[in-house]
mmCIF file of C-alpha atoms in Angstrom:
data_model
loop_
_atom_site.group_PDB
_atom_site.id
_atom_site.type_symbol
_atom_site.label_atom_id
_atom_site.label_comp_id
_atom_site.label_asym_id
_atom_site.label_seq_id
_atom_site.Cartn_x
_atom_site.Cartn_y
_atom_site.Cartn_z
ATOM 1 C CA GLY A 1 -17.823 -14.618 -6.100
ATOM 2 C CA ARG A 2 -21.122 -13.381 -7.279
ATOM 3 C CA LEU A 3 -23.562 -11.243 -5.405
ATOM 4 C CA LYS A 4 -27.412 -10.667 -6.522
ATOM 5 C CA VAL A 5 -28.713 -7.125 -5.837
ATOM 6 C CA GLN A 6 -32.381 -6.421 -5.314
ATOM 7 C CA GLY A 7 -33.617 -2.832 -3.506
ATOM 8 C CA LYS A 8 -36.479 -0.599 -2.792
ATOM 9 C CA LYS A 9 -36.773 2.930 -2.541
ATOM 10 C CA ILE A 10 -32.756 3.660 -3.928
ATOM 11 C CA GLU A 11 -31.971 7.208 -3.634
ATOM 12 C CA VAL A 12 -29.032 8.628 -6.221
ATOM 13 C CA LYS A 13 -27.650 11.703 -5.439
ATOM 14 C CA GLY A 14 -26.098 13.851 -8.402
ATOM 15 C CA PHE A 15 -28.913 14.436 -10.681
ATOM 16 C CA ASP A 16 -32.601 14.998 -10.438
ATOM 17 C CA LEU A 17 -34.476 12.847 -13.183
ATOM 18 C CA GLY A 18 -37.926 14.014 -12.318
ATOM 19 C CA GLU A 19 -36.955 17.736 -13.121
ATOM 20 C CA ILE A 20 -34.910 16.507 -16.020
ATOM 21 C CA ILE A 21 -38.480 14.602 -17.212
ATOM 22 C CA LYS A 22 -40.526 17.581 -16.108
ATOM 23 C CA THR A 23 -38.242 20.049 -18.068
ATOM 24 C CA THR A 24 -39.330 18.549 -21.562
ATOM 25 C CA GLU A 25 -43.248 19.016 -20.647
ATOM 26 C CA LEU A 26 -42.989 22.490 -19.134
ATOM 27 C CA PRO A 27 -44.008 25.566 -21.264
ATOM 28 C CA MET A 28 -40.731 27.511 -21.348
ATOM 29 C CA THR A 29 -38.263 28.639 -24.098
ATOM 30 C CA TYR A 30 -35.908 26.429 -25.604
ATOM 31 C CA ASN A 31 -33.004 28.195 -23.831
ATOM 32 C CA ALA A 32 -34.647 28.237 -20.646
ATOM 33 C CA LYS A 33 -35.170 24.530 -20.944
ATOM 34 C CA LEU A 34 -31.393 23.767 -21.835
ATOM 35 C CA GLU A 35 -30.759 25.813 -18.439
ATOM 36 C CA ARG A 36 -32.904 23.623 -16.411
ATOM 37 C CA LEU A 37 -31.413 20.809 -17.976
ATOM 38 C CA LYS A 38 -28.073 21.413 -17.464
ATOM 39 C CA TYR A 39 -28.582 22.105 -13.537
ATOM 40 C CA TYR A 40 -30.562 19.425 -13.000
ATOM 41 C CA SER A 41 -28.199 16.790 -14.708
ATOM 42 C CA LYS A 42 -25.659 17.722 -11.912
ATOM 43 C CA TYR A 43 -27.610 18.651 -8.961
ATOM 44 C CA GLY A 44 -30.449 17.133 -6.918
ATOM 45 C CA GLU A 45 -31.480 13.118 -6.377
ATOM 46 C CA THR A 46 -33.370 10.603 -7.962
ATOM 47 C CA THR A 47 -35.239 7.962 -6.001
ATOM 48 C CA PHE A 48 -36.071 4.716 -7.815
ATOM 49 C CA SER A 49 -38.612 2.290 -6.781
ATOM 50 C CA ASP A 50 -36.518 -0.959 -7.607
ATOM 51 C CA LEU A 51 -33.433 -1.904 -8.458
ATOM 52 C CA LYS A 52 -32.083 -5.484 -9.507
ATOM 53 C CA GLY A 53 -28.566 -6.698 -10.865
ATOM 54 C CA ARG A 54 -25.957 -8.551 -9.840
ATOM 55 C CA VAL A 55 -22.044 -8.021 -8.926
ATOM 56 C CA ASP A 56 -19.304 -10.232 -9.832
ATOM 57 C CA PHE A 57 -15.807 -10.096 -7.685
ATOM 58 C CA VAL A 58 -12.918 -11.423 -9.049
ATOM 59 C CA ASN A 59 -9.543 -10.487 -8.125
ATOM 60 C CA GLY A 60 -9.783 -6.885 -6.942
ATOM 61 C CA LEU A 61 -12.682 -6.281 -9.535
ATOM 62 C CA ALA A 62 -16.144 -5.613 -9.153
ATOM 63 C CA ALA A 63 -18.274 -5.935 -12.233
ATOM 64 C CA PHE A 64 -22.130 -4.458 -11.999
ATOM 65 C CA GLU A 65 -23.935 -6.300 -14.619
ATOM 66 C CA ASP A 66 -27.731 -6.866 -15.477
ATOM 67 C CA PHE A 67 -28.790 -4.009 -13.355
ATOM 68 C CA VAL A 68 -32.033 -2.629 -14.227
ATOM 69 C CA PHE A 69 -33.833 0.139 -11.971
ATOM 70 C CA GLU A 70 -37.020 2.275 -12.489
ATOM 71 C CA ASN A 71 -39.783 4.674 -10.896
ATOM 72 C CA ASN A 72 -43.195 5.765 -11.949
ATOM 73 C CA ARG A 73 -41.334 7.612 -14.672
ATOM 74 C CA ALA A 74 -38.377 5.913 -16.138
ATOM 75 C CA LYS A 75 -36.397 2.844 -16.394
ATOM 76 C CA GLY A 76 -32.858 2.445 -16.831
ATOM 77 C CA ILE A 77 -29.928 -0.023 -17.287
ATOM 78 C CA TYR A 78 -26.664 0.056 -15.558
ATOM 79 C CA VAL A 79 -23.019 -1.705 -16.128
ATOM 80 C CA GLY A 80 -19.826 -0.848 -14.393
ATOM 81 C CA ARG A 81 -16.334 -1.942 -13.502
ATOM 82 C CA VAL A 82 -14.760 -0.803 -10.210
ATOM 83 C CA ASN A 83 -11.162 -1.923 -9.471
ATOM 84 C CA TYR A 84 -10.593 -1.748 -5.740
ATOM 85 C CA ILE A 85 -7.026 -2.384 -6.054
ATOM 86 C CA ASN A 86 -6.221 1.138 -8.002
ATOM 87 C CA ASN A 87 -9.777 2.550 -7.023
ATOM 88 C CA ILE A 88 -10.810 3.429 -10.250
ATOM 89 C CA VAL A 89 -14.551 3.077 -11.749
ATOM 90 C CA ASN A 90 -15.941 3.249 -15.196
ATOM 91 C CA SER A 91 -19.731 2.733 -15.747
ATOM 92 C CA ILE A 92 -22.437 3.655 -17.834
ATOM 93 C CA ALA A 93 -26.185 4.087 -16.959
ATOM 94 C CA ARG A 94 -29.131 4.722 -19.988
ATOM 95 C CA ILE A 95 -32.322 5.959 -18.925
ATOM 96 C CA SER A 96 -35.258 6.217 -20.831
ATOM 97 C CA PHE A 97 -38.463 7.928 -20.285
ATOM 98 C CA ILE A 98 -41.760 9.040 -22.348
ATOM 99 C CA PRO A 99 -42.323 12.839 -21.632
ATOM 100 C CA SER A 100 -46.477 13.463 -21.062
ATOM 101 C CA GLY A 101 -48.281 14.342 -24.177
ATOM 102 C CA PHE A 102 -45.664 12.934 -26.618
ATOM 103 C CA ASN A 103 -45.441 9.425 -28.559
ATOM 104 C CA THR A 104 -41.589 9.555 -27.993
ATOM 105 C CA VAL A 105 -39.067 7.476 -26.095
ATOM 106 C CA LEU A 106 -36.089 9.843 -24.717
ATOM 107 C CA THR A 107 -32.966 8.441 -23.311
ATOM 108 C CA VAL A 108 -30.356 10.156 -21.026
ATOM 109 C CA ASN A 109 -26.674 8.440 -21.054
ATOM 110 C CA MET A 110 -24.805 9.038 -17.750
ATOM 111 C CA THR A 111 -21.189 8.252 -16.926
ATOM 112 C CA SER A 112 -19.117 7.950 -14.282
ATOM 113 C CA LYS A 113 -15.216 7.176 -14.441
ATOM 114 C CA GLY A 114 -12.006 7.893 -12.887
ATOM 115 C CA GLN A 115 -10.793 7.545 -8.923
ATOM 116 C CA LEU A 116 -12.814 6.498 -6.719
ATOM 117 C CA ALA A 117 -12.989 9.510 -4.517
ATOM 118 C CA ASN A 118 -13.068 11.923 -7.586
ATOM 119 C CA GLN A 119 -14.997 10.657 -10.429
ATOM 120 C CA VAL A 120 -15.956 12.281 -13.004
ATOM 121 C CA PHE A 121 -19.585 12.213 -14.141
ATOM 122 C CA GLY A 122 -21.175 13.211 -17.376
ATOM 123 C CA ALA A 123 -24.805 13.321 -18.573
ATOM 124 C CA ASP A 124 -25.799 13.166 -22.387
ATOM 125 C CA MET A 125 -28.681 15.226 -22.996
ATOM 126 C CA ASN A 126 -28.448 15.674 -26.611
ATOM 127 C CA GLU A 127 -31.405 13.517 -27.210
ATOM 128 C CA ILE A 128 -33.191 15.406 -25.194
ATOM 129 C CA SER A 129 -31.900 18.698 -26.421
ATOM 130 C CA ARG A 130 -33.053 17.838 -29.870
ATOM 131 C CA PHE A 131 -36.541 16.882 -28.801
ATOM 132 C CA LEU A 132 -36.749 19.989 -27.108
ATOM 133 C CA GLN A 133 -35.355 22.047 -30.498
ATOM 134 C CA THR A 134 -37.893 20.255 -32.687
ATOM 135 C CA ARG A 135 -40.636 21.442 -30.414
ATOM 136 C CA SER A 136 -39.563 24.919 -29.483
ATOM 137 C CA GLY A 137 -41.495 27.754 -31.362
ATOM 138 C CA ASP A 138 -38.365 29.126 -32.493
ATOM 139 C CA TYR A 139 -37.536 25.992 -34.671
ATOM 140 C CA GLN A 140 -41.078 25.588 -35.874
ATOM 141 C CA LYS A 141 -40.762 29.452 -37.014
ATOM 142 C CA PHE A 142 -37.223 28.464 -38.841
ATOM 143 C CA LEU A 143 -38.655 25.740 -40.363
ATOM 144 C CA GLN A 144 -41.695 27.432 -41.716
ATOM 145 C CA GLU A 145 -39.484 30.087 -43.157
ATOM 146 C CA GLU A 146 -37.556 27.888 -44.729
ATOM 147 C CA GLU A 147 -40.668 26.176 -46.639
ATOM 148 C CA GLU A 148 -41.586 30.013 -47.886
ATOM 149 C CA ARG A 149 -37.737 30.494 -49.085
ATOM 150 C CA LYS A 150 -38.274 27.598 -50.912
ATOM 151 C CA SER A 151 -41.377 28.347 -52.531
ATOM 152 C CA ARG A 152 -40.567 31.508 -53.593
ATOM 153 C CA SER A 153 -37.275 30.394 -55.464
ATOM 154 C CA LEU A 154 -39.587 27.768 -56.939
ATOM 155 C CA ILE A 155 -41.688 30.696 -58.047
ATOM 156 C CA ARG A 156 -38.895 32.783 -59.232
ATOM 157 C CA ASN A 157 -37.205 29.926 -60.906
ATOM 158 C CA ARG A 158 -40.327 28.970 -63.001
ATOM 159 C CA ARG A 159 -40.669 32.424 -64.286
ATOM 160 C CA LEU A 160 -37.581 32.532 -66.130
#
């Protein structure tokens, strides 16, 4: 059978999306931001104001399809499969947001797989890490020093 799902104020435990987003905006060092991302991708809870999707049930398999969820800072999609005969889950969620003061959309991919009672959760923060790195003072200083090295090299090569 098929079940259409719609909900309001859905709480999800296991990560704090609000703190993840806030981390991209705080005036902290790159390494401190990475530590915050690591922590809040594993702990806390997130409330989504709206959720809708459908679940198809066939022969002990539940297929979660077309799930869309959002809150005041982010929007995401979710797909998943749960095999209730073997108690196995495999799912992925993609959540996007725009940090305040920037014109860049950042995405977090979250996965869940394994036995229902012992799921392994994962959060891919690579895109956010690259965004933070390119805006860190250390990275900007590195780019400036690299440009200066290239300029000095060009000047030396012209003298020869």
